[in-house]
Amino acid sequence: MSVSNPGGAVRQDASRNRAAILAAAREILSGFDDLKLSMVAQRAGIGQATLYRHFPTQDALLAAVYEAEIGELVIAADQLVREKPPLEALRSWFARLAEYVRVKRGILKVVETFVWEDMSASTMGKLGSALGTLLSAGASLEEFRHDIDPRDVILLSWFMSHVTAEEWDARVPRLLDVLVAGLQTKPGE
């Protein structure tokens, strides 16, 4: 005879709701739209009370979206290095970084300065570690320059925060190609 676990069902529902909220917020922010909590709840298919149980403030939601994005970037670096050649891994990671920047721009539009400082305090280390993995993989095969460190690449990638929504799709891929060429020992391969 099996015993039901009502608490387990509640936890699964809560986990599903949280994931839906984060996905909805990310989608809204990726579209360069203003983030309204009522719109997030509607897009996630939940009630506003459920949203507020998970994220009592807009800043709490934005911080969670931001942390999830950084976590995905860090995990992606290791995964991509295992699955792809270094240059292809770096290009794939940069595509993900561009999506992260899209979300980050939306976050920057609405988050309070002191909250942003807290959220970004650990970002450089996490992104630096992920980039270090990617750059080391290419440098060990003599595909990437040895004189580049992760912070160089992070600073160069900040150009994306200045690209407007209207020019994003045309400009960002081209600029990322320029960045990748600058990292290669033999650009254009």
Short mmCIF file of N, CA and C in Angstrom, two decimals, residues 19-126:
data_model
loop_
_atom_site.label_atom_id
_atom_site.label_comp_id
_atom_site.label_asym_id
_atom_site.label_seq_id
_atom_site.Cartn_x
_atom_site.Cartn_y
_atom_site.Cartn_z
N ALA A 19 9.62 28.04 -11.48
CA ALA A 19 10.26 27.93 -12.80
C ALA A 19 9.45 28.69 -13.85
N ALA A 20 8.12 28.60 -13.78
CA ALA A 20 7.28 29.31 -14.74
C ALA A 20 7.40 30.83 -14.57
N ILE A 21 7.49 31.27 -13.33
CA ILE A 21 7.65 32.71 -13.06
C ILE A 21 8.97 33.20 -13.62
N LEU A 22 10.05 32.47 -13.35
CA LEU A 22 11.36 32.88 -13.85
C LEU A 22 11.40 32.89 -15.37
N ALA A 23 10.81 31.87 -15.99
CA ALA A 23 10.78 31.81 -17.46
C ALA A 23 9.99 32.97 -18.04
N ALA A 24 8.86 33.28 -17.43
CA ALA A 24 8.03 34.39 -17.93
C ALA A 24 8.77 35.73 -17.77
N ALA A 25 9.40 35.94 -16.63
CA ALA A 25 10.14 37.18 -16.42
C ALA A 25 11.29 37.30 -17.40
N ARG A 26 11.99 36.20 -17.61
CA ARG A 26 13.11 36.22 -18.56
C ARG A 26 12.63 36.55 -19.96
N GLU A 27 11.51 35.96 -20.37
CA GLU A 27 10.96 36.22 -21.70
C GLU A 27 10.59 37.70 -21.85
N ILE A 28 9.95 38.25 -20.85
CA ILE A 28 9.57 39.66 -20.89
C ILE A 28 10.81 40.54 -20.97
N LEU A 29 11.78 40.26 -20.14
CA LEU A 29 13.00 41.07 -20.12
C LEU A 29 13.80 40.92 -21.41
N SER A 30 13.79 39.74 -22.01
CA SER A 30 14.52 39.51 -23.26
C SER A 30 13.93 40.33 -24.40
N GLY A 31 12.66 40.65 -24.30
CA GLY A 31 12.01 41.43 -25.34
C GLY A 31 12.17 42.93 -25.14
N PHE A 32 13.02 43.31 -24.21
CA PHE A 32 13.26 44.72 -23.89
C PHE A 32 11.99 45.41 -23.39
N ASP A 33 11.04 44.61 -22.91
CA ASP A 33 9.79 45.16 -22.38
C ASP A 33 9.96 45.55 -20.92
N ASP A 34 9.07 46.44 -20.46
CA ASP A 34 9.05 46.78 -19.05
C ASP A 34 8.50 45.59 -18.27
N LEU A 35 9.08 45.34 -17.13
CA LEU A 35 8.65 44.22 -16.31
C LEU A 35 7.57 44.67 -15.34
N LYS A 36 6.39 44.15 -15.52
CA LYS A 36 5.28 44.39 -14.60
C LYS A 36 4.93 43.04 -14.00
N LEU A 37 4.85 42.98 -12.68
CA LEU A 37 4.60 41.70 -12.01
C LEU A 37 3.28 41.08 -12.43
N SER A 38 2.28 41.89 -12.70
CA SER A 38 1.00 41.34 -13.16
C SER A 38 1.16 40.64 -14.51
N MET A 39 1.99 41.20 -15.38
CA MET A 39 2.26 40.59 -16.68
C MET A 39 3.03 39.27 -16.51
N VAL A 40 3.95 39.23 -15.56
CA VAL A 40 4.72 38.01 -15.29
C VAL A 40 3.76 36.91 -14.82
N ALA A 41 2.90 37.25 -13.87
CA ALA A 41 1.95 36.25 -13.35
C ALA A 41 1.06 35.73 -14.47
N GLN A 42 0.55 36.63 -15.29
CA GLN A 42 -0.32 36.22 -16.39
C GLN A 42 0.43 35.31 -17.36
N ARG A 43 1.62 35.70 -17.76
CA ARG A 43 2.39 34.90 -18.71
C ARG A 43 2.78 33.55 -18.11
N ALA A 44 3.02 33.50 -16.81
CA ALA A 44 3.38 32.25 -16.14
C ALA A 44 2.17 31.36 -15.89
N GLY A 45 0.96 31.92 -16.06
CA GLY A 45 -0.24 31.14 -15.86
C GLY A 45 -0.56 30.89 -14.39
N ILE A 46 -0.21 31.86 -13.57
CA ILE A 46 -0.46 31.74 -12.12
C ILE A 46 -1.13 33.00 -11.62
N GLY A 47 -1.62 32.97 -10.41
CA GLY A 47 -2.20 34.15 -9.79
C GLY A 47 -1.12 35.04 -9.19
N GLN A 48 -1.47 36.29 -8.99
CA GLN A 48 -0.50 37.22 -8.43
C GLN A 48 -0.09 36.84 -7.02
N ALA A 49 -1.01 36.26 -6.25
CA ALA A 49 -0.67 35.84 -4.89
C ALA A 49 0.43 34.78 -4.91
N THR A 50 0.36 33.88 -5.87
CA THR A 50 1.39 32.85 -6.01
C THR A 50 2.73 33.49 -6.34
N LEU A 51 2.70 34.45 -7.25
CA LEU A 51 3.94 35.15 -7.61
C LEU A 51 4.54 35.82 -6.38
N TYR A 52 3.72 36.51 -5.61
CA TYR A 52 4.22 37.24 -4.44
C TYR A 52 4.70 36.30 -3.33
N ARG A 53 4.16 35.07 -3.27
CA ARG A 53 4.68 34.11 -2.29
C ARG A 53 6.12 33.72 -2.63
N HIS A 54 6.41 33.63 -3.91
CA HIS A 54 7.76 33.27 -4.34
C HIS A 54 8.70 34.48 -4.36
N PHE A 55 8.18 35.60 -4.81
CA PHE A 55 8.99 36.81 -4.97
C PHE A 55 8.19 38.00 -4.45
N PRO A 56 8.44 38.38 -3.19
CA PRO A 56 7.64 39.43 -2.56
C PRO A 56 7.84 40.82 -3.19
N THR A 57 8.95 41.00 -3.91
CA THR A 57 9.19 42.30 -4.56
C THR A 57 9.72 42.06 -5.97
N GLN A 58 9.63 43.09 -6.75
CA GLN A 58 10.18 43.04 -8.10
C GLN A 58 11.69 42.80 -8.06
N ASP A 59 12.36 43.45 -7.12
CA ASP A 59 13.81 43.26 -7.00
C ASP A 59 14.17 41.81 -6.68
N ALA A 60 13.36 41.15 -5.85
CA ALA A 60 13.62 39.74 -5.53
C ALA A 60 13.49 38.88 -6.78
N LEU A 61 12.50 39.16 -7.60
CA LEU A 61 12.33 38.42 -8.85
C LEU A 61 13.49 38.69 -9.79
N LEU A 62 13.87 39.93 -9.93
CA LEU A 62 14.98 40.28 -10.82
C LEU A 62 16.29 39.64 -10.36
N ALA A 63 16.52 39.63 -9.08
CA ALA A 63 17.73 39.00 -8.55
C ALA A 63 17.73 37.50 -8.88
N ALA A 64 16.58 36.85 -8.75
CA ALA A 64 16.50 35.42 -9.05
C ALA A 64 16.72 35.15 -10.53
N VAL A 65 16.16 35.98 -11.40
CA VAL A 65 16.38 35.82 -12.85
C VAL A 65 17.86 35.99 -13.16
N TYR A 66 18.45 37.01 -12.58
CA TYR A 66 19.87 37.31 -12.82
C TYR A 66 20.75 36.15 -12.36
N GLU A 67 20.51 35.64 -11.16
CA GLU A 67 21.30 34.52 -10.64
C GLU A 67 21.13 33.27 -11.49
N ALA A 68 19.91 33.03 -11.95
CA ALA A 68 19.67 31.86 -12.81
C ALA A 68 20.44 31.99 -14.12
N GLU A 69 20.46 33.18 -14.69
CA GLU A 69 21.19 33.41 -15.94
C GLU A 69 22.69 33.16 -15.76
N ILE A 70 23.25 33.70 -14.70
CA ILE A 70 24.68 33.51 -14.44
C ILE A 70 24.98 32.03 -14.23
N GLY A 71 24.15 31.36 -13.45
CA GLY A 71 24.35 29.93 -13.21
C GLY A 71 24.33 29.12 -14.50
N GLU A 72 23.41 29.45 -15.40
CA GLU A 72 23.34 28.74 -16.67
C GLU A 72 24.59 28.99 -17.52
N LEU A 73 25.09 30.22 -17.50
CA LEU A 73 26.32 30.52 -18.26
C LEU A 73 27.52 29.73 -17.74
N VAL A 74 27.63 29.63 -16.44
CA VAL A 74 28.75 28.90 -15.83
C VAL A 74 28.66 27.42 -16.19
N ILE A 75 27.50 26.83 -16.06
CA ILE A 75 27.32 25.42 -16.39
C ILE A 75 27.56 25.18 -17.87
N ALA A 76 27.10 26.10 -18.70
CA ALA A 76 27.24 25.95 -20.14
C ALA A 76 28.70 25.89 -20.58
N ALA A 77 29.57 26.65 -19.95
CA ALA A 77 30.99 26.66 -20.35
C ALA A 77 31.59 25.26 -20.24
N ASP A 78 31.40 24.61 -19.10
CA ASP A 78 31.94 23.26 -18.91
C ASP A 78 31.32 22.27 -19.90
N GLN A 79 30.02 22.37 -20.07
CA GLN A 79 29.31 21.46 -20.96
C GLN A 79 29.77 21.65 -22.40
N LEU A 80 29.88 22.88 -22.84
CA LEU A 80 30.28 23.15 -24.22
C LEU A 80 31.70 22.69 -24.51
N VAL A 81 32.61 22.86 -23.56
CA VAL A 81 33.99 22.42 -23.75
C VAL A 81 34.06 20.90 -23.90
N ARG A 82 33.19 20.19 -23.19
CA ARG A 82 33.16 18.72 -23.30
C ARG A 82 32.57 18.26 -24.63
N GLU A 83 31.63 19.03 -25.17
CA GLU A 83 30.87 18.58 -26.33
C GLU A 83 31.36 19.10 -27.67
N LYS A 84 32.10 20.21 -27.69
CA LYS A 84 32.43 20.86 -28.95
C LYS A 84 33.90 21.24 -29.00
N PRO A 85 34.42 21.42 -30.21
CA PRO A 85 35.78 21.98 -30.33
C PRO A 85 35.81 23.39 -29.71
N PRO A 86 36.98 23.84 -29.25
CA PRO A 86 37.06 25.12 -28.52
C PRO A 86 36.43 26.32 -29.23
N LEU A 87 36.68 26.49 -30.51
CA LEU A 87 36.14 27.66 -31.20
C LEU A 87 34.61 27.59 -31.26
N GLU A 88 34.08 26.44 -31.57
CA GLU A 88 32.63 26.26 -31.62
C GLU A 88 32.02 26.43 -30.22
N ALA A 89 32.71 25.94 -29.21
CA ALA A 89 32.23 26.09 -27.84
C ALA A 89 32.17 27.56 -27.45
N LEU A 90 33.22 28.30 -27.79
CA LEU A 90 33.26 29.73 -27.46
C LEU A 90 32.16 30.48 -28.18
N ARG A 91 31.96 30.20 -29.47
CA ARG A 91 30.90 30.87 -30.22
C ARG A 91 29.52 30.56 -29.62
N SER A 92 29.29 29.33 -29.26
CA SER A 92 28.01 28.94 -28.64
C SER A 92 27.82 29.65 -27.31
N TRP A 93 28.90 29.74 -26.53
CA TRP A 93 28.82 30.40 -25.24
C TRP A 93 28.54 31.89 -25.41
N PHE A 94 29.18 32.51 -26.40
CA PHE A 94 28.93 33.93 -26.66
C PHE A 94 27.47 34.16 -27.07
N ALA A 95 26.89 33.23 -27.82
CA ALA A 95 25.47 33.37 -28.18
C ALA A 95 24.62 33.37 -26.91
N ARG A 96 24.96 32.51 -25.97
CA ARG A 96 24.24 32.48 -24.69
C ARG A 96 24.51 33.75 -23.88
N LEU A 97 25.74 34.23 -23.94
CA LEU A 97 26.07 35.48 -23.24
C LEU A 97 25.24 36.63 -23.80
N ALA A 98 25.05 36.66 -25.10
CA ALA A 98 24.25 37.72 -25.71
C ALA A 98 22.81 37.68 -25.19
N GLU A 99 22.25 36.49 -25.05
CA GLU A 99 20.90 36.38 -24.50
C GLU A 99 20.88 36.84 -23.05
N TYR A 100 21.92 36.50 -22.31
CA TYR A 100 22.03 36.96 -20.93
C TYR A 100 22.05 38.49 -20.87
N VAL A 101 22.80 39.10 -21.77
CA VAL A 101 22.89 40.56 -21.77
C VAL A 101 21.53 41.17 -22.09
N ARG A 102 20.78 40.53 -22.97
CA ARG A 102 19.43 41.02 -23.26
C ARG A 102 18.60 41.07 -21.98
N VAL A 103 18.66 40.01 -21.22
CA VAL A 103 17.91 39.95 -19.96
C VAL A 103 18.47 40.96 -18.97
N LYS A 104 19.78 41.03 -18.89
CA LYS A 104 20.44 41.94 -17.95
C LYS A 104 20.04 43.39 -18.24
N ARG A 105 19.94 43.73 -19.51
CA ARG A 105 19.54 45.11 -19.85
C ARG A 105 18.16 45.41 -19.30
N GLY A 106 17.26 44.45 -19.41
CA GLY A 106 15.93 44.63 -18.85
C GLY A 106 15.98 44.79 -17.35
N ILE A 107 16.84 44.03 -16.72
CA ILE A 107 16.99 44.11 -15.26
C ILE A 107 17.55 45.48 -14.88
N LEU A 108 18.55 45.92 -15.59
CA LEU A 108 19.19 47.20 -15.27
C LEU A 108 18.20 48.37 -15.38
N LYS A 109 17.22 48.24 -16.26
CA LYS A 109 16.25 49.32 -16.43
C LYS A 109 15.39 49.52 -15.19
N VAL A 110 15.18 48.46 -14.41
CA VAL A 110 14.20 48.56 -13.34
C VAL A 110 14.74 48.34 -11.93
N VAL A 111 15.92 47.79 -11.80
CA VAL A 111 16.40 47.43 -10.47
C VAL A 111 17.06 48.63 -9.78
N GLU A 112 16.91 48.67 -8.50
CA GLU A 112 17.52 49.74 -7.70
C GLU A 112 19.04 49.57 -7.70
N THR A 113 19.77 50.66 -7.64
CA THR A 113 21.22 50.65 -7.70
C THR A 113 21.85 49.75 -6.62
N PHE A 114 21.39 49.85 -5.39
CA PHE A 114 22.00 49.06 -4.32
C PHE A 114 21.73 47.57 -4.52
N VAL A 115 20.59 47.22 -5.08
CA VAL A 115 20.30 45.81 -5.35
C VAL A 115 21.20 45.32 -6.48
N TRP A 116 21.38 46.14 -7.51
CA TRP A 116 22.25 45.78 -8.63
C TRP A 116 23.68 45.53 -8.14
N GLU A 117 24.17 46.37 -7.25
CA GLU A 117 25.52 46.19 -6.73
C GLU A 117 25.66 44.86 -6.01
N ASP A 118 24.66 44.48 -5.24
CA ASP A 118 24.68 43.17 -4.57
C ASP A 118 24.67 42.03 -5.57
N MET A 119 23.82 42.15 -6.59
CA MET A 119 23.70 41.07 -7.57
C MET A 119 24.97 40.91 -8.40
N SER A 120 25.59 42.01 -8.76
CA SER A 120 26.73 41.93 -9.66
C SER A 120 28.06 41.67 -8.95
N ALA A 121 28.06 41.72 -7.63
CA ALA A 121 29.31 41.55 -6.89
C ALA A 121 30.03 40.25 -7.22
N SER A 122 29.29 39.19 -7.39
CA SER A 122 29.93 37.89 -7.65
C SER A 122 29.96 37.53 -9.14
N THR A 123 29.36 38.35 -9.98
CA THR A 123 29.26 38.01 -11.40
C THR A 123 30.61 37.89 -12.07
N MET A 124 31.51 38.82 -11.83
CA MET A 124 32.81 38.80 -12.51
C MET A 124 33.54 37.50 -12.23
N GLY A 125 33.52 37.03 -11.01
CA GLY A 125 34.19 35.78 -10.68
C GLY A 125 33.56 34.59 -11.38
N LYS A 126 32.24 34.54 -11.39
CA LYS A 126 31.54 33.41 -12.01
C LYS A 126 31.75 33.42 -13.53
#
